[in-house]
Amino acid sequence: MTVDTASPPILEIRDLHKQFGRLEVLKGVDLTVMRREVIVIIGPSGSGKSTLLRCVNRLEEPTRGTIVFDGRTITAPGIDMNHVRKDIGMVFQSFNLYPHLTALENVTLALRRVLKQDRAAADTRGQAALAEVGLAEKADVYPGQLSGGQQQRVGIARALALSPKVMLFDEPTSALDPELVGGVLDVMRRMREHGMTMLVVTHEMGFAREAADRVIVMDEGEIVEQGPPAQIFGSPQHKRTASFLARVLQR
């Protein structure tokens, strides 16, 4: 699926700053995301990657800066973020599933509570979302009976059920055993093929090389370099990029 360069950007981040007390975690980040673009964000731990994602859907409040999503300035006063978040799916490191609800009930909860769908309509959409992540047969199973990889795929299905315009992934495989990582990445690859716009924070360099339209390297709260995977991995221009890749690719 090719990036849509003819339409306006789906997301524009301008001069984004975030401080926690005296600690400046984001230092004036600028980023434009086109529709159907897959951006993979890499960099050392503590570089601001997860904070950037959390600011995009305002789980963290930016200290300063502007975020425009789908033509609306969502950092403006009075914005109904609950309404906006229906269009911004987010998948976390931890699965955040309700243990007392089945996989289907976890997926349909927001459909019923946020979109006010009746149970039949929500179940139909929820079943379809579980099928998209390869878990149609696990609808009536509780999270405790699922592997970590399956739980994460339920988390993806929960976000997909709302038909978001953008998906944010915050290290979605970091809590998984190595043999379970591939199943989650396969789901993300299929989403890419179907044209989903994605921002992915990950340490999976193979996924970044293969699936990204653009790789962004962050360090110390700044974007130090960005470009196509072949450039970032093959001939990094910034010494901090080269240093980071030398460390992670040796593992």
Short mmCIF file of C-alpha atoms in Angstrom, two decimals:
data_model
loop_
_atom_site.label_atom_id
_atom_site.label_comp_id
_atom_site.label_asym_id
_atom_site.label_seq_id
_atom_site.Cartn_x
_atom_site.Cartn_y
_atom_site.Cartn_z
CA MET A 1 0.00 0.00 0.00
CA THR A 2 1.51 3.32 -1.04
CA VAL A 3 1.61 6.44 1.08
CA ASP A 4 -1.06 8.98 0.17
CA THR A 5 0.95 12.08 -0.76
CA ALA A 6 -1.94 13.78 -2.57
CA SER A 7 -4.14 14.34 0.49
CA PRO A 8 -3.40 16.65 3.43
CA PRO A 9 -1.38 15.07 6.26
CA ILE A 10 -3.33 13.05 8.80
CA LEU A 11 -1.10 14.33 11.62
CA GLU A 12 1.06 17.41 12.10
CA ILE A 13 3.15 17.94 15.21
CA ARG A 14 4.79 21.34 15.61
CA ASP A 15 7.35 22.42 18.20
CA LEU A 16 6.17 19.84 20.72
CA HIS A 17 7.64 20.12 24.20
CA LYS A 18 6.96 18.01 27.28
CA GLN A 19 8.41 18.52 30.73
CA PHE A 20 8.00 16.45 33.86
CA GLY A 21 9.03 18.91 36.54
CA ARG A 22 12.49 20.10 35.52
CA LEU A 23 13.06 17.15 33.19
CA GLU A 24 12.54 18.12 29.55
CA VAL A 25 11.52 14.91 27.78
CA LEU A 26 10.50 16.39 24.40
CA LYS A 27 12.46 19.35 23.07
CA GLY A 28 10.60 20.86 20.15
CA VAL A 29 9.59 17.87 18.04
CA ASP A 30 8.27 18.54 14.52
CA LEU A 31 6.69 15.68 12.59
CA THR A 32 4.27 15.39 9.67
CA VAL A 33 2.54 12.06 9.00
CA MET A 34 0.84 11.33 5.69
CA ARG A 35 -2.20 9.07 5.30
CA ARG A 36 -1.30 5.37 4.92
CA GLU A 37 2.26 6.09 6.06
CA VAL A 38 3.97 3.67 8.44
CA ILE A 39 6.49 5.44 10.66
CA VAL A 40 8.73 3.44 12.98
CA ILE A 41 10.33 5.40 15.82
CA ILE A 42 13.57 4.03 17.24
CA GLY A 43 16.18 5.26 19.68
CA PRO A 44 17.66 4.65 23.11
CA SER A 45 15.49 4.14 26.17
CA GLY A 46 14.51 7.48 27.69
CA SER A 47 14.73 9.36 24.40
CA GLY A 48 11.07 10.46 24.47
CA LYS A 49 9.57 7.98 22.02
CA SER A 50 6.69 6.75 24.20
CA THR A 51 6.02 10.24 25.53
CA LEU A 52 5.65 11.48 21.96
CA LEU A 53 3.00 8.84 21.24
CA ARG A 54 1.17 9.57 24.48
CA CYS A 55 1.09 13.28 23.65
CA VAL A 56 -0.46 12.53 20.24
CA ASN A 57 -3.65 11.26 21.88
CA ARG A 58 -3.15 13.48 24.93
CA LEU A 59 -2.73 10.75 27.48
CA GLU A 60 0.09 13.14 28.36
CA GLU A 61 -0.56 16.87 28.11
CA PRO A 62 2.09 18.65 26.02
CA THR A 63 3.83 21.48 27.82
CA ARG A 64 3.97 23.50 24.62
CA GLY A 65 3.36 23.01 20.92
CA THR A 66 0.57 22.17 18.48
CA ILE A 67 -0.90 18.88 17.29
CA VAL A 68 -3.23 18.87 14.29
CA PHE A 69 -5.04 15.58 13.67
CA ASP A 70 -7.17 15.10 10.56
CA GLY A 71 -7.47 18.87 10.12
CA ARG A 72 -8.39 19.64 13.76
CA THR A 73 -6.07 21.28 16.28
CA ILE A 74 -6.47 18.82 19.13
CA THR A 75 -4.25 20.84 21.48
CA ALA A 76 -6.77 23.70 21.34
CA PRO A 77 -8.88 24.44 24.43
CA GLY A 78 -12.29 22.79 24.56
CA ILE A 79 -11.50 19.83 22.28
CA ASP A 80 -13.47 16.69 23.16
CA MET A 81 -10.60 14.21 23.29
CA ASN A 82 -12.89 11.26 23.98
CA HIS A 83 -14.45 11.92 20.58
CA VAL A 84 -11.02 12.35 18.91
CA ARG A 85 -9.62 9.18 20.48
CA LYS A 86 -12.16 7.07 18.61
CA ASP A 87 -10.05 7.83 15.54
CA ILE A 88 -6.68 7.22 17.25
CA GLY A 89 -6.17 3.60 18.27
CA MET A 90 -3.43 2.82 20.77
CA VAL A 91 -1.74 -0.44 21.68
CA PHE A 92 0.45 -0.49 24.79
CA GLN A 93 3.33 -2.62 26.06
CA SER A 94 1.04 -4.16 28.66
CA PHE A 95 -2.13 -5.64 27.29
CA ASN A 96 -4.57 -3.77 29.58
CA LEU A 97 -7.31 -6.36 29.14
CA TYR A 98 -10.06 -6.85 31.71
CA PRO A 99 -9.44 -10.33 33.14
CA HIS A 100 -13.13 -10.92 34.01
CA LEU A 101 -14.28 -10.26 30.42
CA THR A 102 -13.91 -12.62 27.46
CA ALA A 103 -11.83 -11.63 24.44
CA LEU A 104 -14.99 -10.55 22.61
CA GLU A 105 -16.28 -8.60 25.60
CA ASN A 106 -12.94 -6.78 25.88
CA VAL A 107 -13.11 -5.85 22.21
CA THR A 108 -16.75 -4.70 22.27
CA LEU A 109 -16.69 -2.72 25.52
CA ALA A 110 -15.78 0.57 23.84
CA LEU A 111 -18.18 -0.08 20.97
CA ARG A 112 -21.05 -0.31 23.42
CA ARG A 113 -19.97 2.36 25.90
CA VAL A 114 -18.38 4.95 23.61
CA LEU A 115 -20.19 4.40 20.31
CA LYS A 116 -23.42 3.29 22.05
CA GLN A 117 -23.84 0.31 19.77
CA ASP A 118 -26.31 -2.37 20.81
CA ARG A 119 -24.87 -5.73 21.78
CA ALA A 120 -25.67 -7.44 18.47
CA ALA A 121 -24.01 -4.75 16.35
CA ALA A 122 -21.03 -4.56 18.71
CA ASP A 123 -20.61 -8.35 18.71
CA THR A 124 -20.68 -8.45 14.90
CA ARG A 125 -17.96 -5.80 14.67
CA GLY A 126 -16.00 -7.38 17.52
CA GLN A 127 -16.03 -10.79 15.87
CA ALA A 128 -14.78 -9.22 12.65
CA ALA A 129 -11.96 -7.45 14.52
CA LEU A 130 -10.91 -10.69 16.22
CA ALA A 131 -10.92 -12.40 12.82
CA GLU A 132 -8.64 -9.64 11.49
CA VAL A 133 -6.02 -10.55 14.09
CA GLY A 134 -6.48 -14.30 13.64
CA LEU A 135 -8.38 -14.97 16.86
CA ALA A 136 -11.96 -15.58 15.70
CA GLU A 137 -12.03 -18.91 17.56
CA LYS A 138 -10.97 -17.27 20.88
CA ALA A 139 -13.98 -14.94 21.24
CA ASP A 140 -15.33 -16.66 24.36
CA VAL A 141 -11.95 -17.23 26.03
CA TYR A 142 -10.76 -15.17 29.01
CA PRO A 143 -7.39 -13.33 28.91
CA GLY A 144 -5.88 -15.65 31.52
CA GLN A 145 -6.33 -18.56 29.11
CA LEU A 146 -4.49 -16.79 26.28
CA SER A 147 -0.77 -16.48 25.60
CA GLY A 148 0.82 -13.07 25.86
CA GLY A 149 0.92 -12.78 22.07
CA GLN A 150 -2.77 -13.63 21.84
CA GLN A 151 -3.60 -11.09 24.54
CA GLN A 152 -1.73 -8.41 22.62
CA ARG A 153 -3.63 -9.33 19.45
CA VAL A 154 -6.89 -8.93 21.38
CA GLY A 155 -5.61 -5.47 22.36
CA ILE A 156 -5.04 -4.69 18.68
CA ALA A 157 -8.50 -5.99 17.80
CA ARG A 158 -10.02 -3.75 20.48
CA ALA A 159 -8.42 -0.71 18.85
CA LEU A 160 -9.29 -1.85 15.31
CA ALA A 161 -12.95 -2.37 16.22
CA LEU A 162 -13.39 1.41 16.49
CA SER A 163 -12.16 1.81 12.87
CA PRO A 164 -9.44 4.34 13.75
CA LYS A 165 -7.72 6.55 11.20
CA VAL A 166 -4.32 6.15 12.90
CA MET A 167 -2.86 3.40 15.08
CA LEU A 168 -0.20 4.12 17.70
CA PHE A 169 1.92 1.18 18.91
CA ASP A 170 4.04 1.72 22.02
CA GLU A 171 6.55 -1.15 22.04
CA PRO A 172 3.80 -3.71 21.45
CA THR A 173 6.12 -6.73 21.57
CA SER A 174 8.46 -5.77 24.43
CA ALA A 175 6.54 -7.74 27.07
CA LEU A 176 6.34 -10.90 24.93
CA ASP A 177 8.48 -14.01 24.91
CA PRO A 178 10.57 -14.09 21.71
CA GLU A 179 8.57 -16.89 20.10
CA LEU A 180 5.35 -14.84 20.41
CA VAL A 181 6.66 -11.65 18.81
CA GLY A 182 6.21 -12.84 15.22
CA GLY A 183 2.44 -13.29 15.48
CA VAL A 184 1.93 -9.70 16.61
CA LEU A 185 4.26 -8.30 13.94
CA ASP A 186 2.41 -10.33 11.29
CA VAL A 187 -0.86 -8.64 12.31
CA MET A 188 0.83 -5.25 12.02
CA ARG A 189 2.18 -6.13 8.56
CA ARG A 190 -1.34 -7.04 7.41
CA MET A 191 -2.63 -3.73 8.75
CA ARG A 192 0.04 -1.99 6.71
CA GLU A 193 -1.06 -3.86 3.59
CA HIS A 194 -4.63 -2.71 4.23
CA GLY A 195 -3.54 0.94 4.32
CA MET A 196 -3.58 1.70 8.05
CA THR A 197 -1.56 4.75 9.09
CA MET A 198 0.73 3.67 11.92
CA LEU A 199 3.25 5.19 14.32
CA VAL A 200 5.24 2.38 15.91
CA VAL A 201 7.75 2.65 18.74
CA THR A 202 9.71 -0.59 18.75
CA HIS A 203 13.08 -2.26 19.30
CA GLU A 204 12.32 -4.75 16.50
CA MET A 205 14.83 -3.53 13.94
CA GLY A 206 13.85 -6.18 11.39
CA PHE A 207 10.28 -4.86 11.41
CA ALA A 208 11.58 -1.29 11.04
CA ARG A 209 13.70 -2.26 8.02
CA GLU A 210 10.94 -4.20 6.34
CA ALA A 211 7.67 -2.44 7.15
CA ALA A 212 8.46 1.25 7.65
CA ASP A 213 7.97 3.89 5.00
CA ARG A 214 10.06 6.17 7.20
CA VAL A 215 12.26 5.52 10.23
CA ILE A 216 12.62 8.26 12.82
CA VAL A 217 15.54 8.21 15.24
CA MET A 218 15.03 9.98 18.57
CA ASP A 219 17.61 10.76 21.21
CA GLU A 220 17.40 13.02 24.25
CA GLY A 221 13.95 14.33 23.33
CA GLU A 222 14.76 15.27 19.75
CA ILE A 223 14.45 13.77 16.29
CA VAL A 224 18.10 13.44 15.29
CA GLU A 225 17.51 11.79 11.92
CA GLN A 226 14.75 10.45 9.71
CA GLY A 227 14.50 8.80 6.32
CA PRO A 228 13.70 5.58 4.48
CA PRO A 229 14.91 2.40 6.18
CA ALA A 230 17.64 1.79 3.61
CA GLN A 231 19.21 5.15 4.41
CA ILE A 232 18.88 4.93 8.19
CA PHE A 233 20.24 1.39 8.44
CA GLY A 234 22.60 1.53 5.46
CA SER A 235 24.20 4.97 5.72
CA PRO A 236 23.11 6.88 8.83
CA GLN A 237 24.03 10.54 8.65
CA HIS A 238 24.15 11.35 12.36
CA LYS A 239 26.73 9.93 14.76
CA ARG A 240 24.06 9.34 17.42
CA THR A 241 22.12 7.18 14.94
CA ALA A 242 25.23 5.22 14.03
CA SER A 243 26.11 4.72 17.69
CA PHE A 244 22.63 3.52 18.60
CA LEU A 245 22.40 1.10 15.68
CA ALA A 246 25.88 -0.27 16.39
CA ARG A 247 24.73 -1.14 19.92
CA VAL A 248 21.35 -2.70 19.08
CA LEU A 249 22.43 -4.61 15.97
CA GLN A 250 25.26 -6.32 17.85
CA ARG A 251 22.80 -8.03 20.21
#
